[in-house]
Amino acid sequence: MNNAVAGFSKLSKEEKINWIAKEYFSTPSEAIALLKNYWNSDEKIQKLHDEFIENTITNFYIPLGVAPNFLINNKYSAIPMAIEESSVVAAASKTAKFWSTRGGFKATVIDTEKIGQVHFIFKGDVSKLELFFVQTKAKFFSETESITKNMQKRGGGILDIVLKDKTDLLSNYFQLHATFETKDSMGANFINSCLEQFAKTLREEALVYELFTETEKNIQIVMSILSNYVPNCLVRAEVSCPVEDLREKHIQNPQQFAERFIQAIQIAEVEPYRAVTHNKGIMNGIDAVVLATGNDFRAVEAGIHAYAARNGKYSSLSHAKIENGIFTFWLEIPLALGTVGGLTSLHPLVKLALEMLENPSAKELMQVVAVAGLAQNFAALRSLTTTGIQEGHMKMHLNNIINQFEANDDERILIHKYFKKNTISHSAVVDFIENLRN
């Protein structure tokens, strides 16, 4: 295909699909049939999905699973997880069951402060800018009252606004650095609306400020935008028990297991190559719950990985120790989540997932998400330091390989029977299937 298309967004859904099928596929009718196969049979639900984004042609399915038996702060939860990677839900479920008999998970929200910034260029006397800010600060609050009044009724709003001099990083660069409390809302629209009003007030007040020269009055607003880095919107999740209580089928020597487990984390604390994979495992759990509950997993990912590098080197998000015979495993992560607004009130499955979690507040959801990440990390490290990661993963992956080759019921029985005693690999499964069929 070498031709551009004009006015694509103005085409109907049917016209978009027909154009794509004709231009990009050797068998257009098959491509069209596949796309329509994934439409929801309920026209109202499909229309809702069509309007979530632009240029919608179909729905892209990701499995929604459930990990039960999570004992969190002495209360059981079944956690919804939307993810396509095999073994994640199984690993979370296994970890939940393991810790449910050892005191369960403890989770605490440390703070819920969110951040937004107005980035601007000021050329002039910094001491005059600082005096101007002090004299104008009250107006930033008063002129956003129409935006903040409803949030204030719910106990949220603007916490503080400070002027930051960033000229050591970039010539003439300054910020209005604002902190917010958005309660059960993720708050992106609220924060950005406040910031844009701050920028307007900053620009207008500077133009009439008598102490500024004409050059100084001409403050250049570069942009006004929230930050997805929220190091003061923190939640902690942890598990602990006497070392001896770690004993189970694959942990015959609990002391040795705990020490090796801690060593594995220490490696992730000092070795970035390992830390990235280590933290990716944590994000398997976090992203799955964030996605299932209609939150922005890209924002969560960006903020958490920035937090992992906050000390100048990318490091492990989780930590472990043995103290007075007690094994403790924990993580602290920044999470800006919401349980009202956005997809939470629109997407039917998001509403179902939140109801499954008994309609949590944003703080309660932070705790659930952090626990899911910690559980996933425990499962991965337990496998790595005992049986190895591939044994469990490949068992789960076996079904994917079988489905890829469209094995029938009789073949499935023989395949599963054979690989109960033999090592699973993609090539081994393919060879076995080909031998069966030949």
Short mmCIF file of C-alpha atoms in Angstrom, two decimals:
data_model
loop_
_atom_site.label_atom_id
_atom_site.label_comp_id
_atom_site.label_asym_id
_atom_site.label_seq_id
_atom_site.Cartn_x
_atom_site.Cartn_y
_atom_site.Cartn_z
CA MET A 1 0.00 0.00 0.00
CA ASN A 2 1.56 3.28 -1.13
CA ASN A 3 -1.41 5.62 -1.05
CA ALA A 4 -2.38 8.04 1.71
CA VAL A 5 -6.04 8.34 2.67
CA ALA A 6 -7.85 11.64 3.07
CA GLY A 7 -10.54 12.21 5.69
CA PHE A 8 -10.21 8.77 7.26
CA SER A 9 -11.69 9.92 10.59
CA LYS A 10 -14.82 11.12 8.78
CA LEU A 11 -15.52 7.72 7.24
CA SER A 12 -18.11 5.48 8.84
CA LYS A 13 -16.89 2.47 10.81
CA GLU A 14 -17.93 0.20 7.93
CA GLU A 15 -16.08 2.38 5.40
CA LYS A 16 -12.93 2.41 7.54
CA ILE A 17 -12.95 -1.39 7.74
CA ASN A 18 -13.58 -1.81 4.02
CA TRP A 19 -10.73 0.56 3.15
CA ILE A 20 -8.27 -1.15 5.51
CA ALA A 21 -9.28 -4.61 4.29
CA LYS A 22 -8.90 -3.64 0.66
CA GLU A 23 -5.58 -1.79 1.07
CA TYR A 24 -3.73 -4.08 3.49
CA PHE A 25 -5.04 -7.64 3.23
CA SER A 26 -4.71 -10.26 0.51
CA THR A 27 -8.11 -11.70 1.49
CA PRO A 28 -10.23 -8.66 2.44
CA SER A 29 -13.37 -10.67 3.19
CA GLU A 30 -11.55 -12.77 5.80
CA ALA A 31 -10.11 -9.68 7.48
CA ILE A 32 -13.54 -8.05 7.62
CA ALA A 33 -15.12 -11.21 9.03
CA LEU A 34 -12.45 -11.46 11.75
CA LEU A 35 -12.88 -7.83 12.80
CA LYS A 36 -16.66 -8.21 13.00
CA ASN A 37 -16.31 -11.47 14.92
CA TYR A 38 -15.04 -9.46 17.88
CA TRP A 39 -17.90 -6.96 17.90
CA ASN A 40 -20.24 -7.18 20.87
CA SER A 41 -23.65 -8.57 19.93
CA ASP A 42 -25.29 -5.90 22.10
CA GLU A 43 -25.34 -2.81 19.86
CA LYS A 44 -25.52 -0.44 22.85
CA ILE A 45 -22.39 -1.95 24.45
CA GLN A 46 -20.57 -1.95 21.12
CA LYS A 47 -21.41 1.72 20.55
CA LEU A 48 -20.03 2.47 24.01
CA HIS A 49 -16.75 0.74 23.13
CA ASP A 50 -16.60 2.45 19.74
CA GLU A 51 -16.67 5.84 21.45
CA PHE A 52 -13.85 5.19 23.94
CA ILE A 53 -11.23 6.07 21.29
CA GLU A 54 -11.01 7.34 17.72
CA ASN A 55 -11.14 5.32 14.47
CA THR A 56 -12.48 2.21 16.24
CA ILE A 57 -12.83 -0.86 14.03
CA THR A 58 -13.31 -3.67 16.57
CA ASN A 59 -12.57 -4.78 20.13
CA PHE A 60 -9.26 -6.31 21.21
CA TYR A 61 -9.89 -8.96 23.84
CA ILE A 62 -7.63 -9.58 26.83
CA PRO A 63 -8.63 -12.31 29.30
CA LEU A 64 -10.12 -11.16 32.60
CA GLY A 65 -9.15 -13.60 35.32
CA VAL A 66 -9.67 -13.77 39.06
CA ALA A 67 -7.13 -14.49 41.80
CA PRO A 68 -9.07 -15.51 44.95
CA ASN A 69 -8.10 -15.95 48.61
CA PHE A 70 -6.21 -12.68 49.09
CA LEU A 71 -6.28 -11.93 52.81
CA ILE A 72 -5.56 -8.19 52.96
CA ASN A 73 -5.70 -6.41 56.32
CA ASN A 74 -7.71 -9.37 57.71
CA LYS A 75 -10.31 -9.23 54.93
CA TYR A 76 -10.58 -11.64 52.00
CA SER A 77 -10.67 -10.34 48.43
CA ALA A 78 -10.95 -11.91 45.00
CA ILE A 79 -8.78 -9.75 42.73
CA PRO A 80 -9.74 -9.18 39.07
CA MET A 81 -6.76 -9.28 36.68
CA ALA A 82 -6.81 -8.38 32.98
CA ILE A 83 -3.70 -9.84 31.35
CA GLU A 84 -2.68 -12.04 28.43
CA GLU A 85 0.48 -13.59 29.93
CA SER A 86 0.11 -17.19 31.01
CA SER A 87 0.87 -18.15 34.64
CA VAL A 88 0.37 -14.65 36.12
CA VAL A 89 -3.10 -15.26 37.56
CA ALA A 90 -2.13 -18.78 38.66
CA ALA A 91 0.98 -17.46 40.41
CA ALA A 92 -0.98 -14.70 42.17
CA SER A 93 -3.61 -17.21 43.31
CA LYS A 94 -0.98 -19.62 44.62
CA THR A 95 0.76 -16.83 46.55
CA ALA A 96 -2.55 -15.61 47.98
CA LYS A 97 -3.30 -19.09 49.30
CA PHE A 98 0.24 -19.48 50.70
CA TRP A 99 0.08 -16.23 52.71
CA SER A 100 -3.56 -16.60 53.77
CA THR A 101 -2.41 -19.24 56.28
CA ARG A 102 0.52 -17.12 57.45
CA GLY A 103 -1.23 -13.90 58.50
CA GLY A 104 -2.06 -12.54 55.06
CA PHE A 105 -0.97 -9.26 53.50
CA LYS A 106 -0.75 -5.95 55.32
CA ALA A 107 -1.19 -2.79 53.26
CA THR A 108 -0.98 0.87 54.26
CA VAL A 109 -1.44 4.07 52.29
CA ILE A 110 1.37 6.43 53.30
CA ASP A 111 0.20 9.52 51.38
CA THR A 112 -1.99 10.50 48.42
CA GLU A 113 -0.38 13.73 47.20
CA LYS A 114 -0.44 14.31 43.43
CA ILE A 115 1.55 16.82 41.42
CA GLY A 116 1.08 19.26 38.55
CA GLN A 117 3.36 21.93 37.10
CA VAL A 118 3.21 25.12 35.06
CA HIS A 119 6.49 25.33 33.13
CA PHE A 120 7.47 28.87 32.11
CA ILE A 121 10.31 31.07 30.94
CA PHE A 122 11.15 34.25 32.85
CA LYS A 123 13.94 36.60 31.78
CA GLY A 124 14.83 39.04 34.50
CA ASP A 125 15.50 39.60 38.19
CA VAL A 126 14.73 36.41 40.10
CA SER A 127 14.24 38.25 43.41
CA LYS A 128 11.44 40.30 41.80
CA LEU A 129 9.82 37.10 40.49
CA GLU A 130 9.93 35.59 43.98
CA LEU A 131 8.30 38.70 45.48
CA PHE A 132 5.68 38.69 42.71
CA PHE A 133 4.85 35.05 43.45
CA VAL A 134 4.41 35.70 47.19
CA GLN A 135 2.08 38.62 46.46
CA THR A 136 0.11 36.70 43.81
CA LYS A 137 -0.13 33.26 45.43
CA ALA A 138 -3.55 33.86 46.97
CA LYS A 139 -4.97 34.66 43.54
CA PHE A 140 -3.95 31.25 42.20
CA PHE A 141 -6.28 29.76 44.81
CA SER A 142 -9.12 32.28 44.50
CA GLU A 143 -9.25 32.18 40.71
CA THR A 144 -9.57 28.38 40.65
CA GLU A 145 -12.43 28.24 43.17
CA SER A 146 -15.01 27.47 40.48
CA ILE A 147 -12.90 24.42 39.52
CA THR A 148 -12.07 23.25 43.04
CA LYS A 149 -15.34 23.78 44.94
CA ASN A 150 -16.78 20.31 44.25
CA MET A 151 -13.45 18.63 44.97
CA GLN A 152 -13.20 20.60 48.23
CA LYS A 153 -16.64 19.30 49.28
CA ARG A 154 -15.21 15.78 49.01
CA GLY A 155 -12.19 16.74 51.12
CA GLY A 156 -9.76 17.35 48.26
CA GLY A 157 -8.38 20.31 46.36
CA ILE A 158 -5.14 22.23 45.96
CA LEU A 159 -2.73 21.54 48.81
CA ASP A 160 0.03 24.02 47.97
CA ILE A 161 1.74 25.94 45.17
CA VAL A 162 5.44 26.77 45.20
CA LEU A 163 7.74 28.62 42.82
CA LYS A 164 10.71 26.54 41.70
CA ASP A 165 13.86 28.01 40.16
CA LYS A 166 15.20 25.52 37.60
CA THR A 167 17.70 27.84 35.92
CA ASP A 168 20.57 25.57 36.94
CA LEU A 169 19.10 23.00 34.52
CA LEU A 170 17.85 25.27 31.73
CA SER A 171 18.28 28.98 31.11
CA ASN A 172 15.40 31.12 32.42
CA TYR A 173 13.32 28.03 33.31
CA PHE A 174 10.91 28.19 36.27
CA GLN A 175 7.93 26.22 37.53
CA LEU A 176 4.78 26.65 39.50
CA HIS A 177 4.88 23.31 41.31
CA ALA A 178 1.47 22.44 42.73
CA THR A 179 0.32 19.57 44.93
CA PHE A 180 -3.22 18.20 44.99
CA GLU A 181 -5.54 15.82 46.83
CA THR A 182 -8.12 14.30 44.46
CA LYS A 183 -9.76 11.74 46.81
CA ASP A 184 -11.35 8.83 44.88
CA SER A 185 -10.73 10.41 41.47
CA MET A 186 -7.45 9.90 39.61
CA GLY A 187 -7.83 13.64 39.03
CA ALA A 188 -6.07 14.24 35.71
CA ASN A 189 -8.73 16.56 34.28
CA PHE A 190 -9.15 18.37 37.59
CA ILE A 191 -5.40 18.96 37.98
CA ASN A 192 -4.88 20.06 34.38
CA SER A 193 -7.82 22.49 34.58
CA CYS A 194 -6.34 24.06 37.72
CA LEU A 195 -2.92 24.32 36.10
CA GLU A 196 -4.23 26.06 33.01
CA GLN A 197 -5.96 28.61 35.22
CA PHE A 198 -2.70 29.09 37.17
CA ALA A 199 -0.94 29.80 33.88
CA LYS A 200 -3.59 32.32 32.86
CA THR A 201 -3.38 34.08 36.23
CA LEU A 202 0.43 34.08 36.11
CA ARG A 203 0.50 35.64 32.66
CA GLU A 204 -2.18 38.26 33.35
CA GLU A 205 -0.86 39.34 36.74
CA ALA A 206 2.70 39.64 35.43
CA LEU A 207 1.53 42.09 32.74
CA VAL A 208 0.28 44.56 35.37
CA TYR A 209 2.95 44.03 38.02
CA GLU A 210 4.55 47.41 38.54
CA LEU A 211 7.99 46.19 39.64
CA PHE A 212 8.56 44.21 36.43
CA THR A 213 10.28 45.73 33.42
CA GLU A 214 8.58 45.25 30.04
CA THR A 215 10.80 42.23 29.40
CA GLU A 216 10.02 40.72 32.80
CA LYS A 217 6.29 41.18 32.26
CA ASN A 218 6.47 38.97 29.20
CA ILE A 219 6.38 35.57 30.97
CA GLN A 220 6.28 32.75 28.42
CA ILE A 221 4.12 29.80 29.41
CA VAL A 222 5.62 26.66 27.87
CA MET A 223 3.06 24.13 29.14
CA SER A 224 0.74 23.28 32.02
CA ILE A 225 0.42 19.56 32.80
CA LEU A 226 0.14 17.07 35.64
CA SER A 227 3.05 14.78 36.44
CA ASN A 228 2.73 11.01 36.46
CA TYR A 229 5.65 10.91 38.87
CA VAL A 230 3.99 10.96 42.28
CA PRO A 231 6.66 10.02 44.86
CA ASN A 232 4.41 11.25 47.69
CA CYS A 233 1.38 9.21 46.62
CA LEU A 234 2.69 6.07 48.27
CA VAL A 235 1.37 2.70 49.39
CA ARG A 236 3.19 -0.06 51.26
CA ALA A 237 2.36 -3.78 51.08
CA GLU A 238 4.10 -6.47 53.11
CA VAL A 239 3.99 -10.03 54.38
CA SER A 240 5.84 -11.53 57.34
CA CYS A 241 6.00 -14.71 59.36
CA PRO A 242 8.49 -16.72 61.41
CA VAL A 243 11.10 -18.21 59.08
CA GLU A 244 10.08 -21.73 60.09
CA ASP A 245 6.52 -21.05 58.87
CA LEU A 246 7.79 -20.69 55.28
CA ARG A 247 8.08 -24.46 55.09
CA GLU A 248 5.95 -26.13 52.38
CA LYS A 249 6.24 -28.76 49.64
CA HIS A 250 8.99 -26.96 47.70
CA ILE A 251 10.58 -25.31 50.76
CA GLN A 252 12.02 -28.12 52.88
CA ASN A 253 14.69 -25.87 54.42
CA PRO A 254 12.96 -22.55 55.29
CA GLN A 255 16.08 -20.80 56.58
CA GLN A 256 18.00 -21.58 53.41
CA PHE A 257 15.02 -20.52 51.28
CA ALA A 258 14.64 -17.19 53.13
CA GLU A 259 18.37 -16.43 52.83
CA ARG A 260 18.42 -17.26 49.12
CA PHE A 261 15.24 -15.21 48.60
CA ILE A 262 16.89 -12.20 50.23
CA GLN A 263 20.03 -12.70 48.14
CA ALA A 264 17.90 -12.67 44.98
CA ILE A 265 16.41 -9.31 46.02
CA GLN A 266 19.82 -7.93 46.97
CA ILE A 267 21.01 -8.72 43.45
CA ALA A 268 18.04 -6.79 42.04
CA GLU A 269 18.88 -3.90 44.37
CA VAL A 270 22.39 -3.51 42.95
CA GLU A 271 22.18 -4.88 39.38
CA PRO A 272 19.96 -2.87 36.98
CA TYR A 273 19.84 -5.65 34.37
CA ARG A 274 18.24 -7.93 36.97
CA ALA A 275 16.20 -5.11 38.55
CA VAL A 276 14.32 -4.39 35.31
CA THR A 277 13.16 -8.00 34.98
CA HIS A 278 12.52 -8.23 38.73
CA ASN A 279 10.30 -5.13 38.62
CA LYS A 280 8.61 -6.28 35.41
CA GLY A 281 7.37 -9.26 37.41
CA ILE A 282 5.92 -6.90 40.01
CA MET A 283 4.22 -4.94 37.23
CA ASN A 284 2.62 -8.16 35.93
CA GLY A 285 0.44 -8.07 39.01
CA ILE A 286 0.03 -4.30 39.23
CA ASP A 287 -0.84 -3.67 35.57
CA ALA A 288 -3.36 -6.50 35.48
CA VAL A 289 -5.41 -5.00 38.32
CA VAL A 290 -4.94 -1.42 37.13
CA LEU A 291 -6.23 -2.38 33.68
CA ALA A 292 -9.15 -4.42 35.06
CA THR A 293 -10.27 -1.45 37.17
CA GLY A 294 -10.15 1.07 34.32
CA ASN A 295 -7.08 2.98 35.45
CA ASP A 296 -4.16 4.24 33.36
CA PHE A 297 -1.51 1.52 33.48
CA ARG A 298 0.88 3.53 31.27
CA ALA A 299 0.90 6.37 33.81
CA VAL A 300 1.34 3.88 36.65
CA GLU A 301 4.23 2.16 34.83
CA ALA A 302 6.03 5.43 34.10
CA GLY A 303 5.68 6.69 37.66
CA ILE A 304 6.74 3.45 39.31
CA HIS A 305 9.82 2.96 37.12
CA ALA A 306 10.86 6.57 37.76
CA TYR A 307 10.51 5.85 41.48
CA ALA A 308 12.71 2.76 41.08
CA ALA A 309 15.47 5.08 39.80
CA ARG A 310 14.90 7.92 42.30
CA ASN A 311 18.34 7.44 43.91
CA GLY A 312 20.18 7.79 40.61
CA LYS A 313 20.31 4.09 39.76
CA TYR A 314 17.51 1.75 38.72
CA SER A 315 16.86 -0.70 41.54
CA SER A 316 14.46 -3.24 43.02
CA LEU A 317 11.05 -2.03 44.16
CA SER A 318 10.76 -4.84 46.72
CA HIS A 319 12.89 -5.66 49.73
CA ALA A 320 13.23 -8.46 52.29
CA LYS A 321 14.93 -9.15 55.61
CA ILE A 322 15.21 -11.63 58.47
CA GLU A 323 15.11 -10.04 61.90
CA ASN A 324 14.77 -11.94 65.19
CA GLY A 325 13.69 -15.04 63.29
CA ILE A 326 10.97 -13.18 61.36
CA PHE A 327 10.98 -13.09 57.55
CA THR A 328 9.56 -9.84 56.14
CA PHE A 329 8.99 -9.04 52.47
CA TRP A 330 7.65 -5.65 51.36
CA LEU A 331 7.44 -2.95 48.72
CA GLU A 332 6.57 0.74 48.65
CA ILE A 333 5.35 2.17 45.35
CA PRO A 334 3.72 5.36 44.09
CA LEU A 335 0.19 4.79 42.76
CA ALA A 336 -2.19 7.46 41.47
CA LEU A 337 -5.50 5.63 41.04
CA GLY A 338 -9.18 6.45 40.85
CA THR A 339 -12.43 4.62 41.48
CA VAL A 340 -14.76 7.32 40.13
CA GLY A 341 -14.77 9.07 36.75
CA GLY A 342 -13.27 7.98 33.44
CA LEU A 343 -13.78 4.35 32.44
CA THR A 344 -14.79 3.41 35.99
CA SER A 345 -18.30 4.71 35.34
CA LEU A 346 -18.53 3.70 31.67
CA HIS A 347 -16.94 0.32 30.95
CA PRO A 348 -19.30 -2.50 32.04
CA LEU A 349 -16.47 -4.88 32.96
CA VAL A 350 -14.63 -2.18 34.89
CA LYS A 351 -17.78 -1.58 36.93
CA LEU A 352 -18.03 -5.34 37.49
CA ALA A 353 -14.37 -5.55 38.58
CA LEU A 354 -14.84 -2.72 41.07
CA GLU A 355 -18.00 -4.33 42.41
CA MET A 356 -16.05 -7.61 42.80
CA LEU A 357 -13.66 -5.62 44.99
CA GLU A 358 -16.69 -4.31 46.92
CA ASN A 359 -16.49 -0.82 45.40
CA PRO A 360 -13.23 0.28 47.03
CA SER A 361 -12.13 3.85 47.67
CA ALA A 362 -9.03 5.00 45.80
CA LYS A 363 -6.95 4.29 48.94
CA GLU A 364 -8.36 0.78 49.22
CA LEU A 365 -7.66 0.13 45.54
CA MET A 366 -4.07 1.33 46.02
CA GLN A 367 -3.67 -1.33 48.71
CA VAL A 368 -5.12 -4.10 46.53
CA VAL A 369 -2.91 -3.17 43.57
CA ALA A 370 0.25 -3.03 45.69
CA VAL A 371 -0.57 -6.42 47.20
CA ALA A 372 -1.05 -7.92 43.72
CA GLY A 373 2.41 -6.66 42.74
CA LEU A 374 4.03 -8.04 45.88
CA ALA A 375 2.28 -11.41 45.43
CA GLN A 376 3.50 -11.69 41.87
CA ASN A 377 7.05 -10.89 42.93
CA PHE A 378 6.95 -13.49 45.70
CA ALA A 379 5.72 -16.13 43.26
CA ALA A 380 8.51 -15.35 40.79
CA LEU A 381 11.26 -15.32 43.42
CA ARG A 382 9.98 -18.51 45.05
CA SER A 383 10.16 -20.26 41.66
CA LEU A 384 13.54 -18.80 40.78
CA THR A 385 15.12 -19.84 44.07
CA THR A 386 13.54 -23.33 44.21
CA THR A 387 12.29 -25.19 41.12
CA GLY A 388 13.25 -22.58 38.53
CA ILE A 389 10.96 -20.21 36.66
CA GLN A 390 10.40 -22.29 33.55
CA GLU A 391 8.77 -25.35 35.09
CA GLY A 392 5.57 -23.60 36.11
CA HIS A 393 5.58 -21.14 33.23
CA MET A 394 5.96 -23.79 30.55
CA LYS A 395 3.13 -25.86 32.01
CA MET A 396 0.87 -22.86 31.55
CA HIS A 397 2.39 -22.14 28.14
CA LEU A 398 1.67 -25.71 27.00
CA ASN A 399 -1.99 -24.87 26.39
CA ASN A 400 -1.01 -21.92 24.20
CA ILE A 401 1.14 -24.20 22.03
CA ILE A 402 -1.64 -26.81 21.83
CA ASN A 403 -4.14 -24.14 20.78
CA GLN A 404 -1.73 -22.81 18.18
CA PHE A 405 -1.78 -26.22 16.47
CA GLU A 406 -5.54 -26.69 16.98
CA ALA A 407 -5.13 -30.03 18.73
CA ASN A 408 -8.32 -32.08 19.10
CA ASP A 409 -9.54 -33.54 22.42
CA ASP A 410 -7.80 -36.92 21.98
CA GLU A 411 -4.52 -35.23 21.05
CA ARG A 412 -4.77 -32.93 24.09
CA ILE A 413 -5.08 -35.91 26.45
CA LEU A 414 -2.01 -37.59 24.97
CA ILE A 415 0.02 -34.35 24.95
CA HIS A 416 -0.73 -33.56 28.61
CA LYS A 417 0.00 -37.15 29.65
CA TYR A 418 3.36 -37.16 27.84
CA PHE A 419 4.53 -33.80 29.22
CA LYS A 420 3.69 -34.65 32.82
CA LYS A 421 6.99 -36.57 32.83
CA ASN A 422 8.93 -34.81 30.07
CA THR A 423 10.46 -31.35 29.75
CA ILE A 424 8.20 -28.84 28.00
CA SER A 425 9.63 -26.70 25.23
CA HIS A 426 8.02 -25.29 22.11
CA SER A 427 10.07 -27.52 19.83
CA ALA A 428 9.39 -30.63 21.95
CA VAL A 429 5.63 -30.04 21.85
CA VAL A 430 5.69 -29.40 18.10
CA ASP A 431 7.69 -32.59 17.50
CA PHE A 432 5.28 -34.61 19.64
CA ILE A 433 2.23 -33.26 17.81
CA GLU A 434 3.80 -33.94 14.41
CA ASN A 435 4.67 -37.50 15.48
CA LEU A 436 1.10 -38.04 16.67
CA ARG A 437 -0.31 -36.88 13.37
CA ASN A 438 2.14 -38.86 11.25
#
